[in-house]
Coordinates of C-alpha atoms and ligand atoms in Angstrom, one line a residue:
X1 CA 55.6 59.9 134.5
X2 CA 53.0 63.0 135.0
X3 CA 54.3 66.0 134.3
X4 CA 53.1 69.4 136.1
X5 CA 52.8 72.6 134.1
X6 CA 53.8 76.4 135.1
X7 CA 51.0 78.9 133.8
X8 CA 52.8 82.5 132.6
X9 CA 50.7 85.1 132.7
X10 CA 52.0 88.9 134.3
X11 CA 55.6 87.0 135.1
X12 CA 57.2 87.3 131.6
X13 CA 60.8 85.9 133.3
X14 CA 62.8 83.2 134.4
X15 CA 64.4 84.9 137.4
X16 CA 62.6 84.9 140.9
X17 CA 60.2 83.2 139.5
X18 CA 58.4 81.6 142.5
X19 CA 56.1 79.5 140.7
X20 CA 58.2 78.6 137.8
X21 CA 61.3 77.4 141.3
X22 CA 58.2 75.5 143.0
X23 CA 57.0 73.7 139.5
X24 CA 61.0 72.6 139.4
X25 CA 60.7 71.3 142.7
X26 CA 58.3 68.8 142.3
X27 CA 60.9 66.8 140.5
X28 CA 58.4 66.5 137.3
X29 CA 59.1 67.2 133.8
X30 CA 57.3 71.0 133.9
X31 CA 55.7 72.3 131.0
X32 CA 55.8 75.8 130.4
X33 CA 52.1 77.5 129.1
X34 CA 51.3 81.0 128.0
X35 CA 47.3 81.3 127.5
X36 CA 46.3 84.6 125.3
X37 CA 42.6 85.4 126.0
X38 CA 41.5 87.8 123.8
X39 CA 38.1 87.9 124.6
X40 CA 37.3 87.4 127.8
X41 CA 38.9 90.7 129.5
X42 CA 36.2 92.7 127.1
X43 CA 37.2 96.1 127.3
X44 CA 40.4 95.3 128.7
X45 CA 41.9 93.1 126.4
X46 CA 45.6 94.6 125.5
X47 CA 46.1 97.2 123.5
X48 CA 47.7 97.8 120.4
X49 CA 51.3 99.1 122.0
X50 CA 50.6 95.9 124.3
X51 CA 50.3 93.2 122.1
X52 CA 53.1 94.2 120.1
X53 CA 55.3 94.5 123.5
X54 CA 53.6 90.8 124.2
X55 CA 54.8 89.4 120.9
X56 CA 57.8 90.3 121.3
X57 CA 58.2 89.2 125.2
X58 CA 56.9 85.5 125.1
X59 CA 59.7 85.6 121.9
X60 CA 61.9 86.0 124.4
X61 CA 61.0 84.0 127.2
X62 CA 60.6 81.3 124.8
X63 CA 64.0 81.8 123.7
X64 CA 65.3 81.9 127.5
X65 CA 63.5 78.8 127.8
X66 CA 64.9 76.8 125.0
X67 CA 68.3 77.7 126.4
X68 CA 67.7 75.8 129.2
X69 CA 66.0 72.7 127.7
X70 CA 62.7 73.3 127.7
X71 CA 60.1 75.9 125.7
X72 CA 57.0 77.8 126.2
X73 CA 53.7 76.5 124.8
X74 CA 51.4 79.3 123.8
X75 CA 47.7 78.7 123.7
X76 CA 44.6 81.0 122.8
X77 CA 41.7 80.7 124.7
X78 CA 40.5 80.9 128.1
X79 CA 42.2 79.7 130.8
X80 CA 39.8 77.6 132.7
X81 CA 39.5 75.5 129.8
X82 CA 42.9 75.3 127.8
X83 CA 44.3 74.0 130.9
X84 CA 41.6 71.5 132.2
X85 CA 42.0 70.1 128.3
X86 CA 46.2 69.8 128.4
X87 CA 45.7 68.1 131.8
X88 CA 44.0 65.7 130.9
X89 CA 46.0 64.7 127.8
X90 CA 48.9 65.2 129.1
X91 CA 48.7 63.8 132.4
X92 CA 49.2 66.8 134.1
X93 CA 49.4 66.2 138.5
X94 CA 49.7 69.7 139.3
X95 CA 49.5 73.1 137.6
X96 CA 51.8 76.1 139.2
X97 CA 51.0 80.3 138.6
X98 CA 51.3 83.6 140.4
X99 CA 48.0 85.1 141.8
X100 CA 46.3 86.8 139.3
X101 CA 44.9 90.5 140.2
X102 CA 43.2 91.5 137.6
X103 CA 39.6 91.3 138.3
X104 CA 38.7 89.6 134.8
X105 CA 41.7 87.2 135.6
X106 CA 41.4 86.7 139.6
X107 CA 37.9 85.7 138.3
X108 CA 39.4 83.2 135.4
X109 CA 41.5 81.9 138.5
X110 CA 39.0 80.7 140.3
X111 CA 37.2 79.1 138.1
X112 CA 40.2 77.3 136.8
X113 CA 41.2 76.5 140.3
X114 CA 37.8 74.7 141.2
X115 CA 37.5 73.3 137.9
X116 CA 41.1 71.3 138.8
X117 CA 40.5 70.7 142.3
X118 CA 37.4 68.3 141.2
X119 CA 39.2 66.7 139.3
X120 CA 41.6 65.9 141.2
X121 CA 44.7 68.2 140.6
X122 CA 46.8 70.3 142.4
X123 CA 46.3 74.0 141.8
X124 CA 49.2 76.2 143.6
X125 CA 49.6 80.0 143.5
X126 CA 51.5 82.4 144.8
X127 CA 52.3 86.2 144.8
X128 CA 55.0 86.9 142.2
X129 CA 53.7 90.4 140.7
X130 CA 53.9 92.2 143.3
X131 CA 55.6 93.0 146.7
X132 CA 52.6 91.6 149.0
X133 CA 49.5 90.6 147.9
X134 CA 47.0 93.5 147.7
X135 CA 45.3 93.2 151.7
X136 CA 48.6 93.0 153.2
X137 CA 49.2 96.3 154.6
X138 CA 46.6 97.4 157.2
X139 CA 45.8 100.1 159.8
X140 CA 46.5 100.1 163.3
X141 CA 42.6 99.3 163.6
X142 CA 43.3 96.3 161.4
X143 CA 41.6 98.2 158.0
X144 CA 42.5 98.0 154.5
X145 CA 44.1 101.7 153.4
X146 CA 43.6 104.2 151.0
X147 CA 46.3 106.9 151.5
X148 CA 49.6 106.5 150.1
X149 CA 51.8 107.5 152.8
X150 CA 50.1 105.0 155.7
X151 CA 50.2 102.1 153.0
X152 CA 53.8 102.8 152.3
X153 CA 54.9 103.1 155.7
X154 CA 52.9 99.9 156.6
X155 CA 54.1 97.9 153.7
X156 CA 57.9 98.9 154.9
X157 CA 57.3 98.1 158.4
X158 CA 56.4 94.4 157.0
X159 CA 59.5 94.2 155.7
X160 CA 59.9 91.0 153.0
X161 CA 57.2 88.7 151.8
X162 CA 59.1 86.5 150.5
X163 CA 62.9 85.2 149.6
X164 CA 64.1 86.2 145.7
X165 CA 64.0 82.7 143.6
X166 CA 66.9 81.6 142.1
X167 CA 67.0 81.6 138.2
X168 CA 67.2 77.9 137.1
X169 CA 69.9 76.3 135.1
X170 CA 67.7 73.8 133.5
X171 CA 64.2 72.7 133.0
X172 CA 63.1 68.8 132.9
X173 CA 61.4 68.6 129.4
X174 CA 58.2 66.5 129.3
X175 CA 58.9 62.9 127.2
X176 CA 56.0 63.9 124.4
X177 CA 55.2 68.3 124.0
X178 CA 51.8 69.4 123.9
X179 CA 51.1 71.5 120.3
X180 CA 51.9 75.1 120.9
X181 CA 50.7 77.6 118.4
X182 CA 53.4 79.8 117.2
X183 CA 53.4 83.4 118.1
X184 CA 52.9 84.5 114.4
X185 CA 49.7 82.5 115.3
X186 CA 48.5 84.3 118.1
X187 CA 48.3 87.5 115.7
X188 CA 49.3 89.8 118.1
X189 CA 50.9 92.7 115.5
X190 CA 48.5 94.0 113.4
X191 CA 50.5 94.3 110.2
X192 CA 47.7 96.3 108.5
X193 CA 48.0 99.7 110.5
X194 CA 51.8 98.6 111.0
X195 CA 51.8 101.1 113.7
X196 CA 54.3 98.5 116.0
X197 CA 57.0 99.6 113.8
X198 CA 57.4 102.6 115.2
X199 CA 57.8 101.2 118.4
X200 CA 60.7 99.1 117.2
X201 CA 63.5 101.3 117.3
X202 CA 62.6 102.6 121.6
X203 CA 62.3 99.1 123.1
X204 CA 63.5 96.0 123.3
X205 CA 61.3 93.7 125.5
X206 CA 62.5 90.4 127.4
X207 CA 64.1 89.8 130.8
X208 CA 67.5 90.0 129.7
X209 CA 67.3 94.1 128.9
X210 CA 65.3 95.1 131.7
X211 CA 68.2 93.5 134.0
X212 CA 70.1 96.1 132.1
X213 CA 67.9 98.9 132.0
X214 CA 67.9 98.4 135.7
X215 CA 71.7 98.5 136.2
X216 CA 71.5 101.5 133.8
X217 CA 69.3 103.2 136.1
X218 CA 70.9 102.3 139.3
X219 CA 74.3 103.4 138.2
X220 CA 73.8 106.4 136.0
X221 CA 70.5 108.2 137.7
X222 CA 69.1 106.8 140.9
X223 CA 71.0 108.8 142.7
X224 CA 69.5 112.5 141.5
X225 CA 66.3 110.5 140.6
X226 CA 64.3 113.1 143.2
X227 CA 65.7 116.0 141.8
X228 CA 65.6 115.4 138.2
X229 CA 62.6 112.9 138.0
X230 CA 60.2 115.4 136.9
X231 CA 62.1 117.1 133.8
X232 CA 60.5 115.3 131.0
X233 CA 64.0 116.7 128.5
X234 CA 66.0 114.4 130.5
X235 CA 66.2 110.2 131.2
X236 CA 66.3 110.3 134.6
X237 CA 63.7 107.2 135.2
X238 CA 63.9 103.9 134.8
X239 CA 61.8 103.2 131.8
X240 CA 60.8 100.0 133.6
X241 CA 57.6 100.2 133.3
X242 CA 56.3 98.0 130.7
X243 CA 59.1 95.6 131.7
X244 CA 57.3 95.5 135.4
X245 CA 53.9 95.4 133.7
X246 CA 54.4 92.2 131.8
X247 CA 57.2 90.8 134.7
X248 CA 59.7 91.2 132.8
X249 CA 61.3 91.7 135.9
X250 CA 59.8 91.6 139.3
X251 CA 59.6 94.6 142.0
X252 CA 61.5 92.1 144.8
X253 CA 64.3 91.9 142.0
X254 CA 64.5 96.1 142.0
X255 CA 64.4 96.3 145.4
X256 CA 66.9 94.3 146.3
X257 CA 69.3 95.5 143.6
X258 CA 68.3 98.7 145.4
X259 CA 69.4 98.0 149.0
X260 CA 72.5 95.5 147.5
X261 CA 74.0 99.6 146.2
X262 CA 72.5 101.7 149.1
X263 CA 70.7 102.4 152.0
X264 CA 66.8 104.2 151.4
X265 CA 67.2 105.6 154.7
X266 CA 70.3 107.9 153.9
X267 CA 69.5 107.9 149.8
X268 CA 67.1 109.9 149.0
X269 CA 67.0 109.3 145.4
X270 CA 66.8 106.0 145.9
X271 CA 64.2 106.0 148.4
X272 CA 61.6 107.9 146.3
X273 CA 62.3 105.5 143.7
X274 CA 61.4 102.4 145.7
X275 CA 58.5 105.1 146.8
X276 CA 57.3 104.8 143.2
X277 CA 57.6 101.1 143.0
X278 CA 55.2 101.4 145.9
X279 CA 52.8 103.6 143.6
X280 CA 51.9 100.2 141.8
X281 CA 51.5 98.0 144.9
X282 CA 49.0 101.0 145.9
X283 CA 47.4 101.1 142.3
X284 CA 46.8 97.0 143.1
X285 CA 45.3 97.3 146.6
X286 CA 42.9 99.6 145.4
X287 CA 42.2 97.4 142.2
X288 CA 41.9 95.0 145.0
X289 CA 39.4 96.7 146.9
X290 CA 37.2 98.3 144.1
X291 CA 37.3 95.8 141.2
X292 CA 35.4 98.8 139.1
X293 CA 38.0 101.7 139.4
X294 CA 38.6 101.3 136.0
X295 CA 35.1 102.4 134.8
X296 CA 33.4 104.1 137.7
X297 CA 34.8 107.0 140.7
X298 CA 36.4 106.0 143.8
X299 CA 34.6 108.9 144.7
X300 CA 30.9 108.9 144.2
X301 CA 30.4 112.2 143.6
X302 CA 32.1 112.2 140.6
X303 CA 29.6 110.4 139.1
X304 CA 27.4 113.3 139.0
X305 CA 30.2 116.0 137.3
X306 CA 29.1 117.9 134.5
X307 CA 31.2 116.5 131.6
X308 CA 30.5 118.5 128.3
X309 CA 28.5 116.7 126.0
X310 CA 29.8 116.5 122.7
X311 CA 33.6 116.8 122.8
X312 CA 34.5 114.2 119.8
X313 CA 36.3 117.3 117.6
X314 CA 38.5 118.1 121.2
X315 CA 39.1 114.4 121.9
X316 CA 40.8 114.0 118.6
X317 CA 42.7 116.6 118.7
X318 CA 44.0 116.1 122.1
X319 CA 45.1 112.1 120.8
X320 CA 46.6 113.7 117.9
X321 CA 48.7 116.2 119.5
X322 CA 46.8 119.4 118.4
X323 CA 45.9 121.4 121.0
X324 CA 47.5 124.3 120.9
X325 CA 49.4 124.0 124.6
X326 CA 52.7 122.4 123.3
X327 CA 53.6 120.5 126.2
X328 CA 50.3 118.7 125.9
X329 CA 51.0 118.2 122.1
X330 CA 54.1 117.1 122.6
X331 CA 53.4 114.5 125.0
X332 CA 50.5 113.5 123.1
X333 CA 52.7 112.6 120.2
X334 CA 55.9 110.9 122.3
X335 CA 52.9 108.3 123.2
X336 CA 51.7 107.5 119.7
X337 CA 55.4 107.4 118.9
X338 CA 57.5 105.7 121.2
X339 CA 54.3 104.1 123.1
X340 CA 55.4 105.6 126.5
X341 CA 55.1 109.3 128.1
X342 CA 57.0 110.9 130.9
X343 CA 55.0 110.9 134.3
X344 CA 55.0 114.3 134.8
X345 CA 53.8 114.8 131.2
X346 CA 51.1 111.9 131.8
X347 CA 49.4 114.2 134.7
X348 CA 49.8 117.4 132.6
X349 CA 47.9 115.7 129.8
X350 CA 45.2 113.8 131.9
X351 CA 44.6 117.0 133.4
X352 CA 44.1 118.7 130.5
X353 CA 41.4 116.2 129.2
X354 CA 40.0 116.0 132.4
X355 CA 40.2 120.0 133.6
X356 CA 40.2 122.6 130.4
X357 CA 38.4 120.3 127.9
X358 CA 35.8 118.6 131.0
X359 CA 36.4 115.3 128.9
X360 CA 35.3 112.3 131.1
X361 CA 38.6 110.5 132.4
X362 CA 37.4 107.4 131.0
X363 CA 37.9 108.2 127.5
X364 CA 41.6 109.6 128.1
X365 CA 42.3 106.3 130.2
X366 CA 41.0 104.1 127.2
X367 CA 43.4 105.6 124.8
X368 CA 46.4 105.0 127.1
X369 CA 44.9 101.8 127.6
X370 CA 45.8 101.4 123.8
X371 CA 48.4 103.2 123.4
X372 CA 51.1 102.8 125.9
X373 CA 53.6 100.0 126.0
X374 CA 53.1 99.8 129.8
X375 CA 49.6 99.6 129.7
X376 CA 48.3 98.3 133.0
X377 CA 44.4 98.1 134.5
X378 CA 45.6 99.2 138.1
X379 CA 48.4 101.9 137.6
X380 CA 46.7 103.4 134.5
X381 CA 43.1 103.3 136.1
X382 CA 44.8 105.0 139.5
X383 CA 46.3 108.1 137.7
X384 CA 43.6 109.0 135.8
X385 CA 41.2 108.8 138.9
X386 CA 44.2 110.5 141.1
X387 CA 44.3 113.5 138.2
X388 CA 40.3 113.4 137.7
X389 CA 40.0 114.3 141.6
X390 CA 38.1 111.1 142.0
X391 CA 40.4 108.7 143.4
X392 CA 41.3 107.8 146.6
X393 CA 44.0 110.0 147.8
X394 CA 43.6 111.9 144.8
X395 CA 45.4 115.4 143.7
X396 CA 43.3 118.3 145.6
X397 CA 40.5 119.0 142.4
X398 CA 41.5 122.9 142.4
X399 CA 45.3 121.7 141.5
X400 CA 44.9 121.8 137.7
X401 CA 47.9 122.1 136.4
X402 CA 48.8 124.9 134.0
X403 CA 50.4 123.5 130.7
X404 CA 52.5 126.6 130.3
X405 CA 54.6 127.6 132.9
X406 CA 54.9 123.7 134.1
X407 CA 56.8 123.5 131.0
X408 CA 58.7 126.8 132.3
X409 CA 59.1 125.2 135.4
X410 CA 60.1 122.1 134.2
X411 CA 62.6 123.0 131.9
X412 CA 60.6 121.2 129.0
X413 CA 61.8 123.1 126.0
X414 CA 64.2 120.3 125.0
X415 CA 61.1 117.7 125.3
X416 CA 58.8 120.3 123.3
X417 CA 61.3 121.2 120.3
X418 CA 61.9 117.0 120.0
X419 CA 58.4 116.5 119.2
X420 CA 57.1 119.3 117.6
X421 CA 59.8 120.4 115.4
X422 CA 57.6 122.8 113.7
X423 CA 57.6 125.1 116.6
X424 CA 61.6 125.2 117.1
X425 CA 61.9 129.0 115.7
X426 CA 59.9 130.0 118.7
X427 CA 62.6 131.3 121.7
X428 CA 61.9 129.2 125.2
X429 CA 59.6 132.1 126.7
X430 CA 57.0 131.6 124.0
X431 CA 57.4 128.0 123.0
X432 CA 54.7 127.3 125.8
X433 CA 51.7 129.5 124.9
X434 CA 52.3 130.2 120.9
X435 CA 48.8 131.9 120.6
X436 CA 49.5 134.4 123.4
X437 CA 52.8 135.3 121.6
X438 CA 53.3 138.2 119.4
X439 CA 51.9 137.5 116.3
X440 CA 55.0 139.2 114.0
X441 CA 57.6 137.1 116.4
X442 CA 55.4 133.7 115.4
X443 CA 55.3 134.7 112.0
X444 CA 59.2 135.5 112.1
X445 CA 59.4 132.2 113.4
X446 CA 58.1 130.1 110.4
X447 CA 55.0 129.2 111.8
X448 CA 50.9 130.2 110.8
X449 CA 48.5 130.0 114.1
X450 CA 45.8 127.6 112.7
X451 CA 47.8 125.8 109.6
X452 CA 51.3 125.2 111.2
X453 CA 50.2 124.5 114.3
X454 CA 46.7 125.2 116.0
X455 CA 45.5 128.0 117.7
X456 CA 45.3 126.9 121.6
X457 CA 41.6 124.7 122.1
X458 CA 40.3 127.0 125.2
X459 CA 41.9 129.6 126.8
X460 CA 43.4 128.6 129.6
X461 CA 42.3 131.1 132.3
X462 CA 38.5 130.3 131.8
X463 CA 39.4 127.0 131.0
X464 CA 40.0 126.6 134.7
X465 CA 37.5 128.8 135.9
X466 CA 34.9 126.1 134.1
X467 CA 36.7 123.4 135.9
X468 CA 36.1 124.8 139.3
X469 CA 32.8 126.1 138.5
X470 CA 31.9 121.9 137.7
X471 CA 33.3 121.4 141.2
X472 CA 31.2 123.1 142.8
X473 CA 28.5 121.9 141.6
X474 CA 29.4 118.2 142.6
X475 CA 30.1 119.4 145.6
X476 CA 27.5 121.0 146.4
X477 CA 24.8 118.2 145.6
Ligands
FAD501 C1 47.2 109.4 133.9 C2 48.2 108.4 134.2 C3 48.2 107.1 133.7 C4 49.2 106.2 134.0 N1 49.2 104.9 133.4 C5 50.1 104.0 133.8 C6 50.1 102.7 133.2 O1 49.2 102.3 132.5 N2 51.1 101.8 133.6 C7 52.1 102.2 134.5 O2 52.9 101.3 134.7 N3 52.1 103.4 135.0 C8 51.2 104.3 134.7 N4 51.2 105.6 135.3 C9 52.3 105.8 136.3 C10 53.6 106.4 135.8 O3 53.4 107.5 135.0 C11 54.5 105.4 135.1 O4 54.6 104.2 135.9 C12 55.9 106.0 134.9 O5 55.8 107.2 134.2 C13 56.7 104.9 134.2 O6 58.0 105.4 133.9 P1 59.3 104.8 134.6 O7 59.3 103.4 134.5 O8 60.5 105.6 134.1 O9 59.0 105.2 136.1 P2 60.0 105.4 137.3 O10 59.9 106.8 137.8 O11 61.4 104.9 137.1 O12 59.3 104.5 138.5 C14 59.7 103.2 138.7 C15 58.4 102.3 138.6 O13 57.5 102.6 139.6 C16 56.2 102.5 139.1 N5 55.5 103.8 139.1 C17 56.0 105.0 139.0 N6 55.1 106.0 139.2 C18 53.9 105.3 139.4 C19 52.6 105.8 139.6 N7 52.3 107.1 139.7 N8 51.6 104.8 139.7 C20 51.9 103.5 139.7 N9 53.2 103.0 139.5 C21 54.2 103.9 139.4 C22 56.3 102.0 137.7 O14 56.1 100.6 137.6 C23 57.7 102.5 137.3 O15 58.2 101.7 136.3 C24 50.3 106.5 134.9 C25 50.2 107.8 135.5 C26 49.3 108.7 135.2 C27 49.3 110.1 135.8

């Protein structure tokens, strides 16, 4: 008997798992296949923090799988031919996967999908990453959109795309398994730099805890999540992030969990959360519409700003933490440490790079691109462009945020002292700005400007003024 095989790839779970229910369906043994292509994304091949969080994930799902008869296969290669090869020695009728969308991988799709249907099998995909496919929600004139608010309120008026899947009790096994290479194979963890260790003790990837991190969230924070969202001392997110980004868990899952607790309409906290969710089907559309947001400006005239020339010295010191503006430090080093930073410390940061140091965005968005555990093309291309000014919708250029008293507004002091311990003898008023302080009250408190901690990189008044002063010259040409 043929057999028909389910293609993994963003959709790191069992539950509504649309193509993995319609692969069932056919009534064919189904043969589950991860393909790791390390190659072909070029640039955007995962990260460090990612391929340790990928290791660990298809662990999982191959463990979820095995507990229900079956197993994944894991591959290495691309697509287009791994799967054209198992087909054919495997007798494989049909192949089943989610719609790819980014633009390296839509691309693999195609190809894969021709190269079947002349041949003669069946190539189905569906949308399982996110809400509605990216071209879903449109104008009143009928256009594609790229402000927030009208694509929010658009993709709500369509209400659901589709029905959740049911998670399935068992999985027909094929009579003979194709080799799989094992994940120690795949080489995902580089044991040299053994950096993934200290991601170990923050996260446990796999289906099973971001259910639970989800319950978590929805009993223990949604409800002040608009309130509290933006004090990076406290957990008052989700932390789903890298759990959405490999589909860990899908968005129709949250939502639904959402409205089975509450209603948006009369929960606010709840509401802005499902807002956020809506953040990544945004990021998507426009990764949809302009396959190079993650290398050039959604806004053209950003390709003429005046970024300073040689900056290597400030770039490392603003990935290792050592700028002098403690809240940017000490998001700096929660990323290299836990592989994840708050959102509100993510802007402050980008902005930074971007704003007092004139860095191009595209070097800051590379080293999240490493770096974070939730590492995704369209979310982590968006924010950089929205911070940058030169995204669509993006944050008003002259909003450049001021890494002192946002920590002051913030409440950040908590977040500050956690990751830059040196610093704790400082009292809250001067923990933001230690080289404005009084130099007898730093000294008092332990710490020597340029060997305990550095002197701040630029000042931050003409740091801004520089900013602006670029600005206008992009505008003006
Ligand atoms: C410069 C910059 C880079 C970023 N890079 C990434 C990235 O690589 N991957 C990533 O998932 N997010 C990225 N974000 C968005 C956001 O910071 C994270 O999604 C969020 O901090 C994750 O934490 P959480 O899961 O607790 O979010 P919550 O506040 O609990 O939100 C729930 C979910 O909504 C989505 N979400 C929230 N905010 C945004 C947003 N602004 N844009 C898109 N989706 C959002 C995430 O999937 C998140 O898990 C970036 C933001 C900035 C400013």
């Amino acid at each position: 008997m043929s057999a028909v095989l389910c293609w993994f790839h963003q959709d790191l779970r069992l539950s509504d798992h649309p193509a993995l229910t319609a692969a069932i369906a056919s009534g064919k043994p189904v043969i589950p296949l991860y393909v790791y292509d390390a190659k072909t994304p070029g640039k955007w091949a995962a990260g460090g923090a990612s391929k340790w969080w990928l290791d660990q994930s298809l662990r999982a799902l191959d463990a979820d799988l095995r507990a229900l008869g079956s197993q994944l296969i894991m591959a290495a290669g691309r697509a287009d031919e791994v799967i054209p090869a198992l087909a054919k020695t495997h007798a494989i009728s049909d192949v089943y996967a989610h719609t790819h969308h980014e633009p390296w991988s839509r691309q693999m799709q195609q190809n894969l999908a021709s190269r079947l249907t002349s041949e003669g099998i069946g190539f189905h995909h569906s949308e399982g990453v996110l809400l509605w496919p990216p071209g879903s929600a449109l104008s009143k004139m009928g256009e594609r959109m790229r402000v927030f608010t009208p694509f929010k309120k658009s993709l709500y008026r369509l209400g659901r795309y589709r029905p959740i899947a049911q998670r399935p009790d068992h999985i027909l096994a094929p009579a003979q398994w194709p080799e799989s290479l094992t994940c120690d194979a795949l080489e995902l963890v580089d044991h040299r730099t053994g950096w993934h260790k200290t991601l170990i003790p923050h996260w446990t990837p796999g289906e099973q805890t971001a259910q639970a991190m989800l319950s978590r969230f929805i009993d223990q924070a949604m409800d002040d999540y608009k309130s509290l969202r933006d004090f990076p001392s406290l957990e008052a997110t989700s932390r789903l992030s890298p759990y959405l980004h490999f589909g860990e868990i899908s968005p129709l899952q949250i939502l639904n969990a959402v409205e089975a607790v509450t209603d948006l309409d009369d929960n606010r906290g709840a509401e802005h959360f499902i807002s956020e969710v809506v953040w990544r089907e945004f990021s998507y559309e426009l990764l949809d519409q302009r396959p190079d947001m993650p290398e050039a400006p959604l806004k053209e005239a950003f390709s003429r700003f005046p970024w300073v020339d040689h900056y290597d010295h400030l770039l490392s010191a603003w990935k290792r933490g050592e700028t002098g503006y403690p809240l940017v430090d000490a998001g700096m080093r929660e990323l290299y440490a836990t592989g994840w930073m708050h959102n509100r410390i993510r802007m402050i940061t980008a902005s930074f790079l971007t704003k007092h140091l004139l860095i191009p965005w595209q070097e800051g968005e590379d080293w999240f691109f490493d770096t974070l555990v939730d590492a995704d093309l369209a979310s982590n291309s968006a924010g950089w462009q929205w911070v940058a000014g030169s995204g669509a919708d993006a944050s008003p250029y002259f909003r450049i945020f001021n890494p002192i008293t946002q920590g002051l507004k913030f409440d950040a002091s908590q977040y500050v002292r956690r990751w830059l311990p040196e610093l704790n003898g400082l009292s809250d008023d001067m923990l933001f700005d230690p080289s404005s302080a009084p130099p007898a009250l730093v000294e008092a408190a332990g710490i020597r400007l340029g060997e305990t901690y550095p002197y701040g990189l630029v000042d931050h008044a003409s740091a801004r003024q520089k900013a602006l002063d670029a600005y206008e010259k992009i505008k003006a040409s």
